Amino acid sequence: MSRRFNKYMIIFIALAAFVSAEREVLAHHLAGLPHYGYQENYPKYSKVEEKRTSGDYEITFSYYKIYNTNTVELVVYIKNIKTGKPYSGSNVTFIVYSEAQHPEDTDPYVSNIATGNTYRAGWKYEIDGIYFMRVSFADEDGSIINEEFKMQIGEVGTNWKWIAITGGAFLLLFCIVVLKKRADMK
Protein backbone atom coordinates (compact mmCIF):
# COMPACT_ATOMS: atom_id res chain seq x y z
CA MET A 1 0.00 0.00 0.00
CA SER A 2 1.12 3.51 -0.64
CA ARG A 3 2.17 6.00 2.02
CA ARG A 4 -0.58 8.35 0.90
CA PHE A 5 -3.24 5.69 1.47
CA ASN A 6 -1.83 4.94 4.97
CA LYS A 7 -1.91 8.65 5.79
CA TYR A 8 -5.59 8.89 4.82
CA MET A 9 -6.41 5.73 6.79
CA ILE A 10 -4.84 7.22 9.93
CA ILE A 11 -6.75 10.48 9.43
CA PHE A 12 -10.01 8.55 8.90
CA ILE A 13 -9.50 6.44 12.04
CA ALA A 14 -8.64 9.53 14.10
CA LEU A 15 -11.75 11.35 12.86
CA ALA A 16 -13.94 8.31 13.56
CA ALA A 17 -12.56 8.07 17.11
CA PHE A 18 -13.09 11.79 17.68
CA VAL A 19 -16.68 11.75 16.38
CA SER A 20 -17.66 8.65 18.33
CA ALA A 21 -16.14 9.84 21.63
CA GLU A 22 -18.71 10.60 24.29
CA ARG A 23 -19.57 14.20 25.04
CA GLU A 24 -18.45 13.88 28.67
CA VAL A 25 -14.93 12.92 27.62
CA LEU A 26 -14.62 16.07 25.54
CA ALA A 27 -16.36 18.39 28.01
CA HIS A 28 -13.46 19.84 29.96
CA HIS A 29 -15.10 23.25 30.13
CA LEU A 30 -18.63 23.78 31.37
CA ALA A 31 -20.19 26.95 30.07
CA GLY A 32 -22.61 28.88 32.20
CA LEU A 33 -24.66 27.63 35.08
CA PRO A 34 -23.35 24.17 35.99
CA HIS A 35 -20.58 25.67 38.14
CA TYR A 36 -23.01 26.55 40.94
CA GLY A 37 -23.27 22.97 42.19
CA TYR A 38 -19.59 22.22 42.71
CA GLN A 39 -19.61 23.05 46.43
CA GLU A 40 -21.64 19.97 47.44
CA ASN A 41 -21.09 16.35 46.43
CA TYR A 42 -17.97 17.07 44.38
CA PRO A 43 -17.01 15.70 41.83
CA LYS A 44 -19.94 16.01 39.48
CA TYR A 45 -20.59 17.64 36.15
CA SER A 46 -23.60 18.70 34.23
CA LYS A 47 -24.98 16.06 31.91
CA VAL A 48 -26.81 18.64 29.84
CA GLU A 49 -27.52 22.34 29.83
CA GLU A 50 -30.47 23.45 27.75
CA LYS A 51 -31.92 26.94 27.30
CA ARG A 52 -35.46 27.67 26.21
CA THR A 53 -37.58 30.77 25.88
CA SER A 54 -41.16 30.65 27.12
CA GLY A 55 -43.10 33.90 27.06
CA ASP A 56 -41.04 36.62 28.73
CA TYR A 57 -38.71 34.11 30.41
CA GLU A 58 -35.53 32.31 29.48
CA ILE A 59 -35.33 28.96 31.27
CA THR A 60 -31.99 27.19 31.63
CA PHE A 61 -32.21 23.56 32.73
CA SER A 62 -29.30 21.45 33.89
CA TYR A 63 -29.00 18.13 35.68
CA TYR A 64 -26.28 15.92 37.02
CA LYS A 65 -26.15 12.50 38.61
CA ILE A 66 -24.58 12.26 42.05
CA TYR A 67 -21.95 9.50 41.93
CA ASN A 68 -22.68 6.07 43.38
CA THR A 69 -26.32 6.91 44.05
CA ASN A 70 -29.60 6.86 42.17
CA THR A 71 -30.02 10.56 42.83
CA VAL A 72 -30.10 13.27 40.20
CA GLU A 73 -29.83 16.96 41.03
CA LEU A 74 -32.23 19.01 38.89
CA VAL A 75 -31.41 22.69 38.53
CA VAL A 76 -33.34 25.46 36.78
CA TYR A 77 -32.44 29.12 36.33
CA ILE A 78 -35.26 31.41 35.18
CA LYS A 79 -34.58 34.92 33.89
CA ASN A 80 -37.07 37.58 32.80
CA ILE A 81 -35.98 38.61 29.30
CA LYS A 82 -37.59 42.05 29.46
CA THR A 83 -36.03 43.13 32.75
CA GLY A 84 -32.90 40.97 32.59
CA LYS A 85 -33.44 39.99 36.24
CA PRO A 86 -33.73 36.46 37.62
CA TYR A 87 -37.17 35.11 38.49
CA SER A 88 -37.79 35.58 42.21
CA GLY A 89 -41.01 33.64 42.74
CA SER A 90 -41.05 30.92 45.37
CA ASN A 91 -43.38 28.34 43.83
CA VAL A 92 -41.37 26.55 41.15
CA THR A 93 -42.26 22.86 40.82
CA PHE A 94 -40.61 20.01 38.95
CA ILE A 95 -42.50 16.97 37.70
CA VAL A 96 -40.35 14.06 36.53
CA TYR A 97 -41.83 11.18 34.56
CA SER A 98 -40.65 8.41 32.26
CA GLU A 99 -41.65 7.73 28.67
CA ALA A 100 -44.25 5.22 29.90
CA GLN A 101 -45.84 7.60 32.43
CA HIS A 102 -48.16 10.55 32.16
CA PRO A 103 -47.10 13.77 33.97
CA GLU A 104 -50.39 14.00 35.85
CA ASP A 105 -49.77 10.54 37.37
CA THR A 106 -46.59 11.65 39.17
CA ASP A 107 -46.02 13.74 42.27
CA PRO A 108 -44.41 17.16 41.83
CA TYR A 109 -41.16 18.11 43.53
CA VAL A 110 -41.17 21.54 45.10
CA SER A 111 -37.82 23.12 44.37
CA ASN A 112 -35.58 24.88 46.84
CA ILE A 113 -34.13 28.22 45.86
CA ALA A 114 -30.35 28.15 46.00
CA THR A 115 -27.67 30.79 45.59
CA GLY A 116 -27.87 32.84 42.42
CA ASN A 117 -31.63 32.38 42.10
CA THR A 118 -31.31 28.81 40.89
CA TYR A 119 -34.09 26.38 41.73
CA ARG A 120 -32.95 22.89 42.73
CA ALA A 121 -34.53 19.58 43.63
CA GLY A 122 -33.08 16.16 44.27
CA TRP A 123 -34.79 13.29 42.47
CA LYS A 124 -34.30 9.53 42.94
CA TYR A 125 -34.82 7.15 40.05
CA GLU A 126 -35.12 3.38 40.05
CA ILE A 127 -33.84 2.33 36.63
CA ASP A 128 -31.79 3.92 33.86
CA GLY A 129 -33.82 5.36 31.03
CA ILE A 130 -35.25 8.36 29.24
CA TYR A 131 -37.14 10.76 31.50
CA PHE A 132 -38.85 14.11 31.10
CA MET A 133 -38.83 16.99 33.56
CA ARG A 134 -41.60 19.58 33.48
CA VAL A 135 -40.89 22.86 35.26
CA SER A 136 -43.91 24.96 36.26
CA PHE A 137 -44.00 28.48 37.64
CA ALA A 138 -46.32 31.47 37.67
CA ASP A 139 -45.45 34.64 35.78
CA GLU A 140 -46.21 38.17 36.98
CA ASP A 141 -49.80 37.94 35.68
CA GLY A 142 -50.43 34.73 37.61
CA SER A 143 -50.65 32.48 34.56
CA ILE A 144 -48.77 29.18 34.82
CA ILE A 145 -45.82 28.56 32.51
CA ASN A 146 -44.88 24.92 31.82
CA GLU A 147 -41.78 23.81 29.97
CA GLU A 148 -40.60 20.22 29.43
CA PHE A 149 -37.02 18.97 29.13
CA LYS A 150 -35.74 15.53 28.16
CA MET A 151 -33.12 13.66 30.23
CA GLN A 152 -31.16 10.48 29.65
CA ILE A 153 -30.24 8.94 32.98
CA GLY A 154 -27.59 6.21 32.98
CA GLU A 155 -26.94 3.78 30.19
CA VAL A 156 -30.03 3.41 28.05
CA GLY A 157 -28.54 0.81 25.73
CA THR A 158 -26.35 0.29 22.71
CA ASN A 159 -26.85 2.70 19.87
CA TRP A 160 -26.86 0.20 17.03
CA LYS A 161 -27.10 2.92 14.39
CA TRP A 162 -23.57 4.19 15.16
CA ILE A 163 -22.19 0.66 15.31
CA ALA A 164 -23.73 -0.08 11.90
CA ILE A 165 -22.37 3.16 10.40
CA THR A 166 -18.87 2.49 11.74
CA GLY A 167 -18.99 -1.14 10.58
CA GLY A 168 -20.23 -0.05 7.16
CA ALA A 169 -17.42 2.49 6.86
CA PHE A 170 -14.80 -0.16 7.71
CA LEU A 171 -16.41 -2.61 5.27
CA LEU A 172 -16.30 0.07 2.57
CA LEU A 173 -12.62 0.74 3.31
CA PHE A 174 -11.90 -2.99 3.19
CA CYS A 175 -13.61 -3.28 -0.20
CA ILE A 176 -11.65 -0.29 -1.51
CA VAL A 177 -8.36 -1.87 -0.38
CA VAL A 178 -9.25 -5.22 -2.00
CA LEU A 179 -10.28 -3.52 -5.26
CA LYS A 180 -7.10 -1.43 -5.23
CA LYS A 181 -4.94 -4.53 -4.76
CA ARG A 182 -6.76 -6.34 -7.59
CA ALA A 183 -6.28 -3.33 -9.86
CA ASP A 184 -2.56 -3.22 -8.99
CA MET A 185 -2.18 -6.95 -9.84
CA LYS A 186 -3.52 -6.49 -13.39
GROMACS .gro file of C-alpha atoms in nm:
model
  186
    1MET     CA    1   0.000   0.000   0.000
    2SER     CA    2   0.112   0.351  -0.064
    3ARG     CA    3   0.217   0.600   0.202
    4ARG     CA    4  -0.058   0.835   0.090
    5PHE     CA    5  -0.324   0.569   0.147
    6ASN     CA    6  -0.183   0.494   0.497
    7LYS     CA    7  -0.191   0.865   0.579
    8TYR     CA    8  -0.559   0.889   0.482
    9MET     CA    9  -0.641   0.573   0.679
   10ILE     CA   10  -0.484   0.722   0.993
   11ILE     CA   11  -0.675   1.048   0.943
   12PHE     CA   12  -1.001   0.855   0.890
   13ILE     CA   13  -0.950   0.644   1.204
   14ALA     CA   14  -0.864   0.953   1.410
   15LEU     CA   15  -1.175   1.135   1.286
   16ALA     CA   16  -1.394   0.831   1.356
   17ALA     CA   17  -1.256   0.807   1.711
   18PHE     CA   18  -1.309   1.179   1.768
   19VAL     CA   19  -1.668   1.175   1.638
   20SER     CA   20  -1.766   0.865   1.833
   21ALA     CA   21  -1.614   0.984   2.163
   22GLU     CA   22  -1.871   1.060   2.429
   23ARG     CA   23  -1.957   1.420   2.504
   24GLU     CA   24  -1.845   1.388   2.867
   25VAL     CA   25  -1.493   1.292   2.762
   26LEU     CA   26  -1.462   1.607   2.554
   27ALA     CA   27  -1.636   1.839   2.801
   28HIS     CA   28  -1.346   1.984   2.996
   29HIS     CA   29  -1.510   2.325   3.013
   30LEU     CA   30  -1.863   2.378   3.137
   31ALA     CA   31  -2.019   2.695   3.007
   32GLY     CA   32  -2.261   2.888   3.220
   33LEU     CA   33  -2.466   2.763   3.508
   34PRO     CA   34  -2.335   2.417   3.599
   35HIS     CA   35  -2.058   2.567   3.814
   36TYR     CA   36  -2.301   2.655   4.094
   37GLY     CA   37  -2.327   2.297   4.219
   38TYR     CA   38  -1.959   2.222   4.271
   39GLN     CA   39  -1.961   2.305   4.643
   40GLU     CA   40  -2.164   1.997   4.744
   41ASN     CA   41  -2.109   1.635   4.643
   42TYR     CA   42  -1.797   1.707   4.438
   43PRO     CA   43  -1.701   1.570   4.183
   44LYS     CA   44  -1.994   1.601   3.948
   45TYR     CA   45  -2.059   1.764   3.615
   46SER     CA   46  -2.360   1.870   3.423
   47LYS     CA   47  -2.498   1.606   3.191
   48VAL     CA   48  -2.681   1.864   2.984
   49GLU     CA   49  -2.752   2.234   2.983
   50GLU     CA   50  -3.047   2.345   2.775
   51LYS     CA   51  -3.192   2.694   2.730
   52ARG     CA   52  -3.546   2.767   2.621
   53THR     CA   53  -3.758   3.077   2.588
   54SER     CA   54  -4.116   3.065   2.712
   55GLY     CA   55  -4.310   3.390   2.706
   56ASP     CA   56  -4.104   3.662   2.873
   57TYR     CA   57  -3.871   3.411   3.041
   58GLU     CA   58  -3.553   3.231   2.948
   59ILE     CA   59  -3.533   2.896   3.127
   60THR     CA   60  -3.199   2.719   3.163
   61PHE     CA   61  -3.221   2.356   3.273
   62SER     CA   62  -2.930   2.145   3.389
   63TYR     CA   63  -2.900   1.813   3.568
   64TYR     CA   64  -2.628   1.592   3.702
   65LYS     CA   65  -2.615   1.250   3.861
   66ILE     CA   66  -2.458   1.226   4.205
   67TYR     CA   67  -2.195   0.950   4.193
   68ASN     CA   68  -2.268   0.607   4.338
   69THR     CA   69  -2.632   0.691   4.405
   70ASN     CA   70  -2.960   0.686   4.217
   71THR     CA   71  -3.002   1.056   4.283
   72VAL     CA   72  -3.010   1.327   4.020
   73GLU     CA   73  -2.983   1.696   4.103
   74LEU     CA   74  -3.223   1.901   3.889
   75VAL     CA   75  -3.141   2.269   3.853
   76VAL     CA   76  -3.334   2.546   3.678
   77TYR     CA   77  -3.244   2.912   3.633
   78ILE     CA   78  -3.526   3.141   3.518
   79LYS     CA   79  -3.458   3.492   3.389
   80ASN     CA   80  -3.707   3.758   3.280
   81ILE     CA   81  -3.598   3.861   2.930
   82LYS     CA   82  -3.759   4.205   2.946
   83THR     CA   83  -3.603   4.313   3.275
   84GLY     CA   84  -3.290   4.097   3.259
   85LYS     CA   85  -3.344   3.999   3.624
   86PRO     CA   86  -3.373   3.646   3.762
   87TYR     CA   87  -3.717   3.511   3.849
   88SER     CA   88  -3.779   3.558   4.221
   89GLY     CA   89  -4.101   3.364   4.274
   90SER     CA   90  -4.105   3.092   4.537
   91ASN     CA   91  -4.338   2.834   4.383
   92VAL     CA   92  -4.137   2.655   4.115
   93THR     CA   93  -4.226   2.286   4.082
   94PHE     CA   94  -4.061   2.001   3.895
   95ILE     CA   95  -4.250   1.697   3.770
   96VAL     CA   96  -4.035   1.406   3.653
   97TYR     CA   97  -4.183   1.118   3.456
   98SER     CA   98  -4.065   0.841   3.226
   99GLU     CA   99  -4.165   0.773   2.867
  100ALA     CA  100  -4.425   0.522   2.990
  101GLN     CA  101  -4.584   0.760   3.243
  102HIS     CA  102  -4.816   1.055   3.216
  103PRO     CA  103  -4.710   1.377   3.397
  104GLU     CA  104  -5.039   1.400   3.585
  105ASP     CA  105  -4.977   1.054   3.737
  106THR     CA  106  -4.659   1.165   3.917
  107ASP     CA  107  -4.602   1.374   4.227
  108PRO     CA  108  -4.441   1.716   4.183
  109TYR     CA  109  -4.116   1.811   4.353
  110VAL     CA  110  -4.117   2.154   4.510
  111SER     CA  111  -3.782   2.312   4.437
  112ASN     CA  112  -3.558   2.488   4.684
  113ILE     CA  113  -3.413   2.822   4.586
  114ALA     CA  114  -3.035   2.815   4.600
  115THR     CA  115  -2.767   3.079   4.559
  116GLY     CA  116  -2.787   3.284   4.242
  117ASN     CA  117  -3.163   3.238   4.210
  118THR     CA  118  -3.131   2.881   4.089
  119TYR     CA  119  -3.409   2.638   4.173
  120ARG     CA  120  -3.295   2.289   4.273
  121ALA     CA  121  -3.453   1.958   4.363
  122GLY     CA  122  -3.308   1.616   4.427
  123TRP     CA  123  -3.479   1.329   4.247
  124LYS     CA  124  -3.430   0.953   4.294
  125TYR     CA  125  -3.482   0.715   4.005
  126GLU     CA  126  -3.512   0.338   4.005
  127ILE     CA  127  -3.384   0.233   3.663
  128ASP     CA  128  -3.179   0.392   3.386
  129GLY     CA  129  -3.382   0.536   3.103
  130ILE     CA  130  -3.525   0.836   2.924
  131TYR     CA  131  -3.714   1.076   3.150
  132PHE     CA  132  -3.885   1.411   3.110
  133MET     CA  133  -3.883   1.699   3.356
  134ARG     CA  134  -4.160   1.958   3.348
  135VAL     CA  135  -4.089   2.286   3.526
  136SER     CA  136  -4.391   2.496   3.626
  137PHE     CA  137  -4.400   2.848   3.764
  138ALA     CA  138  -4.632   3.147   3.767
  139ASP     CA  139  -4.545   3.464   3.578
  140GLU     CA  140  -4.621   3.817   3.698
  141ASP     CA  141  -4.980   3.794   3.568
  142GLY     CA  142  -5.043   3.473   3.761
  143SER     CA  143  -5.065   3.248   3.456
  144ILE     CA  144  -4.877   2.918   3.482
  145ILE     CA  145  -4.582   2.856   3.251
  146ASN     CA  146  -4.488   2.492   3.182
  147GLU     CA  147  -4.178   2.381   2.997
  148GLU     CA  148  -4.060   2.022   2.943
  149PHE     CA  149  -3.702   1.897   2.913
  150LYS     CA  150  -3.574   1.553   2.816
  151MET     CA  151  -3.312   1.366   3.023
  152GLN     CA  152  -3.116   1.048   2.965
  153ILE     CA  153  -3.024   0.894   3.298
  154GLY     CA  154  -2.759   0.621   3.298
  155GLU     CA  155  -2.694   0.378   3.019
  156VAL     CA  156  -3.003   0.341   2.805
  157GLY     CA  157  -2.854   0.081   2.573
  158THR     CA  158  -2.635   0.029   2.271
  159ASN     CA  159  -2.685   0.270   1.987
  160TRP     CA  160  -2.686   0.020   1.703
  161LYS     CA  161  -2.710   0.292   1.439
  162TRP     CA  162  -2.357   0.419   1.516
  163ILE     CA  163  -2.219   0.066   1.531
  164ALA     CA  164  -2.373  -0.008   1.190
  165ILE     CA  165  -2.237   0.316   1.040
  166THR     CA  166  -1.887   0.249   1.174
  167GLY     CA  167  -1.899  -0.114   1.058
  168GLY     CA  168  -2.023  -0.005   0.716
  169ALA     CA  169  -1.742   0.249   0.686
  170PHE     CA  170  -1.480  -0.016   0.771
  171LEU     CA  171  -1.641  -0.261   0.527
  172LEU     CA  172  -1.630   0.007   0.257
  173LEU     CA  173  -1.262   0.074   0.331
  174PHE     CA  174  -1.190  -0.299   0.319
  175CYS     CA  175  -1.361  -0.328  -0.020
  176ILE     CA  176  -1.165  -0.029  -0.151
  177VAL     CA  177  -0.836  -0.187  -0.038
  178VAL     CA  178  -0.925  -0.522  -0.200
  179LEU     CA  179  -1.028  -0.352  -0.526
  180LYS     CA  180  -0.710  -0.143  -0.523
  181LYS     CA  181  -0.494  -0.453  -0.476
  182ARG     CA  182  -0.676  -0.634  -0.759
  183ALA     CA  183  -0.628  -0.333  -0.986
  184ASP     CA  184  -0.256  -0.322  -0.899
  185MET     CA  185  -0.218  -0.695  -0.984
  186LYS     CA  186  -0.352  -0.649  -1.339
   0.00000   0.00000   0.00000
